[in-house]
mmCIF file of C-alpha atoms and ligand atoms in Angstrom:
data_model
loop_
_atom_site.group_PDB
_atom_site.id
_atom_site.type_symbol
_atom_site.label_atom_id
_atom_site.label_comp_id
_atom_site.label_asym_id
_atom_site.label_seq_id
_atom_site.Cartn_x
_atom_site.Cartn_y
_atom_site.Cartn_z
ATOM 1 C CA UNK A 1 0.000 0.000 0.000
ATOM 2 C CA UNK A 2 2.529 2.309 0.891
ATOM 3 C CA UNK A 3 4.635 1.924 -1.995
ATOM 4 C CA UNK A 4 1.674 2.272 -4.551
ATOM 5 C CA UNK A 5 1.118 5.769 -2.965
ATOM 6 C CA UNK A 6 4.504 7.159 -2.844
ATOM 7 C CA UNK A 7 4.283 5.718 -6.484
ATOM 8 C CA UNK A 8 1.094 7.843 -7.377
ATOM 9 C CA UNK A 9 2.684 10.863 -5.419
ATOM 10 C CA UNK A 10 6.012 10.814 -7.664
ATOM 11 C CA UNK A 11 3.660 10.539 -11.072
ATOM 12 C CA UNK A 12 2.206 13.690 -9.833
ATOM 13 C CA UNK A 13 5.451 15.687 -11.083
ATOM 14 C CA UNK A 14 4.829 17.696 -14.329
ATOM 15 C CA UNK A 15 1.054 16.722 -14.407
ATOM 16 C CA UNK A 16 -0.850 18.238 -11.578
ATOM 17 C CA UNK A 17 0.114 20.324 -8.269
ATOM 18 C CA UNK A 18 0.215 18.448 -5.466
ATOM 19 C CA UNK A 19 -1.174 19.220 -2.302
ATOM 20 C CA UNK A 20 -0.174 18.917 1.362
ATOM 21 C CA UNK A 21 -1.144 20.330 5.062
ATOM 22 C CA UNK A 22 -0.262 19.773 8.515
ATOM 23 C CA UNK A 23 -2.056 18.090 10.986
ATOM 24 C CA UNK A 24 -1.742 17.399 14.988
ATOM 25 C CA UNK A 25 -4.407 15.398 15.526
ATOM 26 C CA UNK A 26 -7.404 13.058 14.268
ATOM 27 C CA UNK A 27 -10.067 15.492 13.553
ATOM 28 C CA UNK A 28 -8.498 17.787 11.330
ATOM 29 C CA UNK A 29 -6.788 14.905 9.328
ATOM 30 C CA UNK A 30 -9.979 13.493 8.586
ATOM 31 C CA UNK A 31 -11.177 16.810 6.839
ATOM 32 C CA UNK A 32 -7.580 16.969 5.269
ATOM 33 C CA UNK A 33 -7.498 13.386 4.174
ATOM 34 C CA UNK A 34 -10.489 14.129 1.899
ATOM 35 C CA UNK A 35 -8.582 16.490 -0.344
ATOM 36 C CA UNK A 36 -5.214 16.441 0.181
ATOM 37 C CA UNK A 37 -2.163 14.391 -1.506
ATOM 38 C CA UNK A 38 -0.028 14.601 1.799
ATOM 39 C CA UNK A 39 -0.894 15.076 5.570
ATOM 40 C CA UNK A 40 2.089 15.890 7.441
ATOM 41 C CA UNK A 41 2.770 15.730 11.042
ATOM 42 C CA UNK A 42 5.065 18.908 11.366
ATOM 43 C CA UNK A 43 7.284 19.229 14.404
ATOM 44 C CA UNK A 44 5.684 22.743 14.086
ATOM 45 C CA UNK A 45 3.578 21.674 16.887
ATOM 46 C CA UNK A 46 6.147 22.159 19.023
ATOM 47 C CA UNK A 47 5.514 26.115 18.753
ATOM 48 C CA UNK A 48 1.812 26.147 17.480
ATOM 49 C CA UNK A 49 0.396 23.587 20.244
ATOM 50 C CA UNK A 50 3.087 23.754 23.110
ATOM 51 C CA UNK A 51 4.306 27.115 22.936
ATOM 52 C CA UNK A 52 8.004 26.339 22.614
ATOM 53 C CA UNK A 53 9.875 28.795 20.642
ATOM 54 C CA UNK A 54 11.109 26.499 18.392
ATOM 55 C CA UNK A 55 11.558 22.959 17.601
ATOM 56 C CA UNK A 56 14.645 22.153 18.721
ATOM 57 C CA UNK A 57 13.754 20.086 22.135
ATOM 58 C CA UNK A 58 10.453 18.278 21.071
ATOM 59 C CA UNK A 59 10.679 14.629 21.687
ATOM 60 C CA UNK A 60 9.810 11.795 19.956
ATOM 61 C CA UNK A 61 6.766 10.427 22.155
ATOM 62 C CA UNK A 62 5.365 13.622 22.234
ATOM 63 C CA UNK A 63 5.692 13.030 18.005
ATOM 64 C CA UNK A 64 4.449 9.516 18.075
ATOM 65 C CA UNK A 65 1.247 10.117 19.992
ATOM 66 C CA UNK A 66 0.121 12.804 17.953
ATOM 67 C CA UNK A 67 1.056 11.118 14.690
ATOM 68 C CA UNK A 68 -1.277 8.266 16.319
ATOM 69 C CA UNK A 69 -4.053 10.527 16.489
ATOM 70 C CA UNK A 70 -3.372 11.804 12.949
ATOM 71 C CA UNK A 71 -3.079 7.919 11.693
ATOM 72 C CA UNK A 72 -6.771 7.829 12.735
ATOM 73 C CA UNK A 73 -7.877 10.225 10.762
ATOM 74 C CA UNK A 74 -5.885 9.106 7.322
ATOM 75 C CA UNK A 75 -6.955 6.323 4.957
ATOM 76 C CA UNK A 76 -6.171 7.555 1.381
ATOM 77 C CA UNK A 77 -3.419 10.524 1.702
ATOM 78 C CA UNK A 78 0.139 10.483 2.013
ATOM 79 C CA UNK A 79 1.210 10.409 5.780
ATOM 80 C CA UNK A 80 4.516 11.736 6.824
ATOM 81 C CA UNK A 81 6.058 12.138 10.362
ATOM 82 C CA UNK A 82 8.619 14.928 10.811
ATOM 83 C CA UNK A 83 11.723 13.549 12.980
ATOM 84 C CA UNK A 84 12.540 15.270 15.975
ATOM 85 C CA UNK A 85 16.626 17.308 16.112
ATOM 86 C CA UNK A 86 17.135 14.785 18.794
ATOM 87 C CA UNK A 87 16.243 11.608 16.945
ATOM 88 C CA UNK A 88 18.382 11.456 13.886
ATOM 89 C CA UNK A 89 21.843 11.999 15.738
ATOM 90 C CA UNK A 90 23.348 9.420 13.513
ATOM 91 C CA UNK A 91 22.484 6.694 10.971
ATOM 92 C CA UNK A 92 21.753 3.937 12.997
ATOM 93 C CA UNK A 93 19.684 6.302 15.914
ATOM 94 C CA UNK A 94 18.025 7.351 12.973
ATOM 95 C CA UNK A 95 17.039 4.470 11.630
ATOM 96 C CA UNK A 96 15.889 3.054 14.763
ATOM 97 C CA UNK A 97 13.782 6.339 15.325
ATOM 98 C CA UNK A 98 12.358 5.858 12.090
ATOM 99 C CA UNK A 99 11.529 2.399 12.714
ATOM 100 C CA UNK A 100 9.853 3.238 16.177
ATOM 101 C CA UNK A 101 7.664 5.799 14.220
ATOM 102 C CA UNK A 102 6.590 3.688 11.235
ATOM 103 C CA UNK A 103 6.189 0.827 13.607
ATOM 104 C CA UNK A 104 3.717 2.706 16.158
ATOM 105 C CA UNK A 105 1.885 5.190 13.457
ATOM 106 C CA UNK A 106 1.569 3.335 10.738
ATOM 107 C CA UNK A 107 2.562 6.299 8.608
ATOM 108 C CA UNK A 108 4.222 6.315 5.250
ATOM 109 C CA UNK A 109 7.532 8.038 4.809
ATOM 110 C CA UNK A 110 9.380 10.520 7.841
ATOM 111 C CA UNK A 111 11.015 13.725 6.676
ATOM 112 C CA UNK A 112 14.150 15.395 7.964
ATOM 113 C CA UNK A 113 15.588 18.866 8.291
ATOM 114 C CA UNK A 114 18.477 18.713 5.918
ATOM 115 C CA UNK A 115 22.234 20.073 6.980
ATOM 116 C CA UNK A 116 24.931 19.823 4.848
ATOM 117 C CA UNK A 117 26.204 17.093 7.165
ATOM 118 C CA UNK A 118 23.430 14.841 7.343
ATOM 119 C CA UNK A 119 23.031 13.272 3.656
ATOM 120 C CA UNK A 120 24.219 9.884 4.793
ATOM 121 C CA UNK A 121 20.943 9.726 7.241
ATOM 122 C CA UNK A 122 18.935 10.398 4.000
ATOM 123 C CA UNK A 123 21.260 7.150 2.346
ATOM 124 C CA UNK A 124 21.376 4.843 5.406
ATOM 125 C CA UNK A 125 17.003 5.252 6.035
ATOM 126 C CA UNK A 126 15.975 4.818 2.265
ATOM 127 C CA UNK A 127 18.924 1.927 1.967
ATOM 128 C CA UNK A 128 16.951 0.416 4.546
ATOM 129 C CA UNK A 129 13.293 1.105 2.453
ATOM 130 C CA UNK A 130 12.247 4.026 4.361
ATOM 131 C CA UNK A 131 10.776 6.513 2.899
ATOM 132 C CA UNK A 132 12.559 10.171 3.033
ATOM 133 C CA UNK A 133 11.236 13.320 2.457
ATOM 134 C CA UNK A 134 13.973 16.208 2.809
ATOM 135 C CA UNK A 135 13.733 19.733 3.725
ATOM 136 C CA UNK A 136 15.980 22.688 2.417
ATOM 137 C CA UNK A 137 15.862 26.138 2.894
ATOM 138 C CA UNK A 138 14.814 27.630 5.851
ATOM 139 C CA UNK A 139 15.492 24.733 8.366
ATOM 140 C CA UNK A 140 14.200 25.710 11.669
ATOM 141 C CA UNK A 141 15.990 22.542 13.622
ATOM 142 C CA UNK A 142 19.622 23.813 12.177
ATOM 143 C CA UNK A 143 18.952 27.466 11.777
ATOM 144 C CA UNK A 144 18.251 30.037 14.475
ATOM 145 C CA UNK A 145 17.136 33.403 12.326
ATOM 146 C CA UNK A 146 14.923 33.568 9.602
ATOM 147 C CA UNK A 147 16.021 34.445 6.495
ATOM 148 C CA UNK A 148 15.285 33.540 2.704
ATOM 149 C CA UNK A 149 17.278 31.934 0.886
ATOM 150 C CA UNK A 150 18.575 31.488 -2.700
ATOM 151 C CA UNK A 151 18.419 35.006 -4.002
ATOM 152 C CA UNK A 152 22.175 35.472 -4.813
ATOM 153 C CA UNK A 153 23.833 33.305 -7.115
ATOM 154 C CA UNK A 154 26.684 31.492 -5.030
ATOM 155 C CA UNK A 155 23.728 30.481 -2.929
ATOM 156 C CA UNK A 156 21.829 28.675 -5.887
ATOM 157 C CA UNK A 157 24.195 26.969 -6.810
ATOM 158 C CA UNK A 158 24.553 25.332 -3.346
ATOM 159 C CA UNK A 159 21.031 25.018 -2.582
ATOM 160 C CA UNK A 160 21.088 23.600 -6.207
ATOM 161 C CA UNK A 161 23.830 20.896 -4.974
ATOM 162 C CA UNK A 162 22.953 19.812 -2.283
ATOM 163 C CA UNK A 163 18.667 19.351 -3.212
ATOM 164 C CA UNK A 164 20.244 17.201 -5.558
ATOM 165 C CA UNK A 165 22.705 15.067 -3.675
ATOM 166 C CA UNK A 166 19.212 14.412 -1.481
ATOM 167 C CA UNK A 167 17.463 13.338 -4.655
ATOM 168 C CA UNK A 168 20.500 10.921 -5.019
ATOM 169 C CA UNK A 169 20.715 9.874 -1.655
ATOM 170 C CA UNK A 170 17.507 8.574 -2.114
ATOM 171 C CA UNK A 171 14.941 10.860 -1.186
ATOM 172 C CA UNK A 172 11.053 10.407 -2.598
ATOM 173 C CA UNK A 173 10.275 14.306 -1.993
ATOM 174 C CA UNK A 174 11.993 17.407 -0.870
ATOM 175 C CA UNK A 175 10.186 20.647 1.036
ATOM 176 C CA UNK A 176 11.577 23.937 0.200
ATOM 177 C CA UNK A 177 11.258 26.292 2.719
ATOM 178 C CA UNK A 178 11.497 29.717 1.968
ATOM 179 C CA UNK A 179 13.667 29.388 -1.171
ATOM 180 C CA UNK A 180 13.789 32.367 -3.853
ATOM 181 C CA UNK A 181 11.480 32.070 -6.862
ATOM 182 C CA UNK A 182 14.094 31.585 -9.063
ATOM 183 C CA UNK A 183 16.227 28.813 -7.091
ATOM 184 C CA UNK A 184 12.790 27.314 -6.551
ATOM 185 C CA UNK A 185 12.682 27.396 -10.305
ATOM 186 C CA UNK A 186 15.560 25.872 -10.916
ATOM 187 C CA UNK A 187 15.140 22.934 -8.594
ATOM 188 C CA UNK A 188 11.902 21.795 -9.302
ATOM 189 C CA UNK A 189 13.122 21.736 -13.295
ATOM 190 C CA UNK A 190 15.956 19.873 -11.799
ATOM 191 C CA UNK A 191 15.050 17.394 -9.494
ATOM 192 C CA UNK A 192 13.063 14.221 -10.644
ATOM 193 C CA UNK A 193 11.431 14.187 -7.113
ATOM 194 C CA UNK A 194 8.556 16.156 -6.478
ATOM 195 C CA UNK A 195 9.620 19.624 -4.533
ATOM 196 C CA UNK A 196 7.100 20.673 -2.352
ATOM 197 C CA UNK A 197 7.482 24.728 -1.176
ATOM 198 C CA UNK A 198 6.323 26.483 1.586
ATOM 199 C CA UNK A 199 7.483 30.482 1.087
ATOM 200 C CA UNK A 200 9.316 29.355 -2.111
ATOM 201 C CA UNK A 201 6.536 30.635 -4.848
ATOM 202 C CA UNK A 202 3.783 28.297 -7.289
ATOM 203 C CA UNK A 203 6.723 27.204 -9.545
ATOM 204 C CA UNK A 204 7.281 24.273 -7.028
ATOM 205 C CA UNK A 205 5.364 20.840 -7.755
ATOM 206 C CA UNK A 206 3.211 21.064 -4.913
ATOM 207 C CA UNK A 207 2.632 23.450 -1.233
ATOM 208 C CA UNK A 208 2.605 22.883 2.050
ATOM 209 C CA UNK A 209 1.535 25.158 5.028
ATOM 210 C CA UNK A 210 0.481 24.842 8.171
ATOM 211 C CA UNK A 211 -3.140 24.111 8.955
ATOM 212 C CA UNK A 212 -3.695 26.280 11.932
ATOM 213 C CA UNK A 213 -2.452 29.163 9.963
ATOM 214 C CA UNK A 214 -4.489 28.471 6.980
ATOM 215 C CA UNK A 215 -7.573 28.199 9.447
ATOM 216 C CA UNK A 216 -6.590 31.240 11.217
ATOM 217 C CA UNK A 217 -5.967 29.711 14.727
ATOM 218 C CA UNK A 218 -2.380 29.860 15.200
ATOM 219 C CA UNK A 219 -2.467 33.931 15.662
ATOM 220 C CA UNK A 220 0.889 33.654 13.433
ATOM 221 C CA UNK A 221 1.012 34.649 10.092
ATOM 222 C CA UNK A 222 3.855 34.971 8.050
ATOM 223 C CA UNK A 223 3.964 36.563 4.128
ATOM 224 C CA UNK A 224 3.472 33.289 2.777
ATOM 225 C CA UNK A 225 1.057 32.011 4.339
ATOM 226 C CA UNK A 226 -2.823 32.697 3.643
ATOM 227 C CA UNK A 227 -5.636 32.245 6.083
ATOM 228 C CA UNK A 228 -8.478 30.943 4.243
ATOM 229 C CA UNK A 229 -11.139 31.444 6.770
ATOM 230 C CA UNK A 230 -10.705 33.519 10.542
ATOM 231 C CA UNK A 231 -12.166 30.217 12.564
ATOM 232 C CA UNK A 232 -10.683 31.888 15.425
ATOM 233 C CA UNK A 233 -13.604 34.226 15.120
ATOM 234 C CA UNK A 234 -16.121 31.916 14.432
ATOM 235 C CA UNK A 235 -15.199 30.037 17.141
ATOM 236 C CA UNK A 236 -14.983 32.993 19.729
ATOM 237 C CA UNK A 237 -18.706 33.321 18.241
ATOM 238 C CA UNK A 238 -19.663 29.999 19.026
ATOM 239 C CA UNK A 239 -18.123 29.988 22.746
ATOM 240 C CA UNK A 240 -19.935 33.327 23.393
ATOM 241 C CA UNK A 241 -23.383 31.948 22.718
ATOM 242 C CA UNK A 242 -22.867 28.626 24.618
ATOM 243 C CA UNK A 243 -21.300 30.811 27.883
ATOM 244 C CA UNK A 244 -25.079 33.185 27.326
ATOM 245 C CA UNK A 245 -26.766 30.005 26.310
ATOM 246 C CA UNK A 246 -26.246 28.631 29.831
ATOM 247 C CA UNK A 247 -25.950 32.279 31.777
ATOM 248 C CA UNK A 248 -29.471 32.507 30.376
ATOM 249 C CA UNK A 249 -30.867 28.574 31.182
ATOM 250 C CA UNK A 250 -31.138 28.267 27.417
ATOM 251 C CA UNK A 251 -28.893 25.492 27.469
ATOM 252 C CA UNK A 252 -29.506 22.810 27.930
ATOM 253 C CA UNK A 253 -32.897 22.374 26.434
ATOM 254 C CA UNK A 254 -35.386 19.304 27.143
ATOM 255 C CA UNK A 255 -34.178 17.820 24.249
ATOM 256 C CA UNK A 256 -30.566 17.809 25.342
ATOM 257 C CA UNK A 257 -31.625 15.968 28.748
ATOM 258 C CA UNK A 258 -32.167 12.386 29.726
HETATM 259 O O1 LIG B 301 6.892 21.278 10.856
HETATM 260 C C1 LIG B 301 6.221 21.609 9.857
HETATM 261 O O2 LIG B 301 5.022 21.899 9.952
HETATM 262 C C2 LIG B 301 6.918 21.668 8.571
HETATM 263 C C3 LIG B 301 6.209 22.257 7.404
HETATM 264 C C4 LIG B 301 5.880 23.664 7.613
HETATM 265 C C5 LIG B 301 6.918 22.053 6.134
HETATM 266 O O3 LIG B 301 8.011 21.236 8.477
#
C-alpha cells in the first residue's frame, strides 16, 4: 500500500500540483485526508500547540502520539512524520527512530531537516526502504534566524547541490522552505522528485503550510502564508453563545436531557 502511494505521489510531477497540510491530531486529518495528496505531522507543533519557541527540544513520544491521532484520521493521503533534532543523531539512531515511528503510526515516509552534514541519514534510512522526504531552505531545527534563501547566485548553486545530492541519496520528496522564486525554479526543473514549497513561490510541484495558519488559529502569520477562513472568530462566536446560552438557562434544552 505504501509503496503504490509514494508511487502515485512521484507521477504527480509535471502533471498536476500536489497538495499537502499539517495536521496534529485526528479530527483535522480526517477533513484533510479528503482532499489532500499529503498530511504531514510537522514538528511545528512544538511552537503552534506547546508554545516552545522552536523545535529544537520536542521529543519523539510527544511526536508519536500525535502522529497516532493523525493515523486515525488518514486512509487515502500520504502520511509523513517529521523527525525530531534529537532523533536522527546518527544513521543507525536514525534508523531506529524511524523504525519506532513507522512501527507505532503506521505512517508512510518521515522527513528530515536537511544540513549539509546529514546526507548519509537520508542514504542509510531509504537503503533500509524508508521513505525520506527532505527539507531545504529555511530549516528551523539547524537554523536560528529567519532568512530567505537562494536570491544570490553562489547560494543557488549550493542550494542547487545539495537538493540534488538528497534526490541521489535517495529521497522520494523534498520541502523547500522559503527558497527564492528563481532557485525554486531551478530545482523543481531539476530534481526528478517532487519539490514541495512552503514560502518558495507556485513554480514548485506542490505546497505545504500549516493548517492552523491556513484556518486562522495559530495567531501567526507569516507573508506566505494565507488564512483561508478567521475560525478563530467563528469560534470565539460559538463559545460566546454557549457561555449566554447557559448564563441565560437556554442550554440545555429538554431535548438535550435524559
Ligand atoms: O513542521 C512543519 O510543519 C513543517 C512544514 C511547515 C513544512 O516542516
Amino acid at each position: 500500500m505504501t509503496n503504490s502511494k509514494i508511487k502515485a505521489f512521484l507521477n504527480k510531477k509535471n502533471k498536476k500540483k500536489i497538495t499537502c497540510l499539517t495536521a496534529y491530531s485526528k479530527n483535522i486529518a480526517k477533513i484533510l485526508d479528503k482532499y489532500c495528496d499529503l498530511v504531514l505531522v510537522g514538528d511545528s507543533l512544538a511552537n503552534v500547540l506547546y508554545g516552545m519557541k522552536n523545535t529544537h527540544k520536542l521529543n519523539l513520544d510527544t511526536m508519536i502520539n500525535h502522529a497516532k491521532s493523525v493515523r486515525l484520521g488518514i486512509s487515502k493521503s500520504l502520511m509523513v512524520v517529521d523527525m525530531p533534532k534529537d532523533s536522527y543523531k546518527n544513521p543507525k539512531e536514525a534508523k531506529k527512530n524511524a523504525k519506532l515511528i513507522i512501527k507505532k503510526t503506521g505512517c508512510d515516509a518521515i522527513k528530515i531537516e536537511n544540513n549539509p552534514k546529514n546526507l548519509n541519514i537520508v542514504k542509510y534510512l531509504s537503503r533500509s526502504k524508508i521513505n525520506v522526504m527532505g527539507h531545504i531552505g529555511y530549516t528551523p531545527q539547524f537554523k536560528k534566524k529567519f532568512k530567505v534563501e537562494g536570491k544570490e547566485k553562489k547560494e543557488q548553486i549550493k542550494l542547487l547541490k545539495h537538493a540534488k545530492e538528497i534526490e541521489k541519496a535517495g529521497a522520494f520528496s523534498i520541502v523547500l522552505e522559503c527558497i527564492s522564486k528563481n532557485t525554486s525554479k531551478r530545482i523543481t526543473q531539476e530534481l526528478k522528485i517532487p519539490t514541495i514549497g512552503i514560502g518558495s513561490s507556485s513554480i514548485c510541484d506542490g505546497q505545504i503550510l500549516v493548517t492552523d495558519d491556513v484556518l486562522g488559529i495559530s495567531g501567526f502569520y507569516p507573508k506566505f502564508v494565507k488564512k483561508y477562513v478567521n475560525l478563530e472568530n467563528i469560534v470565539k462566536k460559538a463559545v460566546k453563545n454557549f457561555v449566554f446560552d447557559v448564563k441565560s438557562k437556554k442550554f440545555p434544552k429538554n431535548k438535550n436531557s435524559f
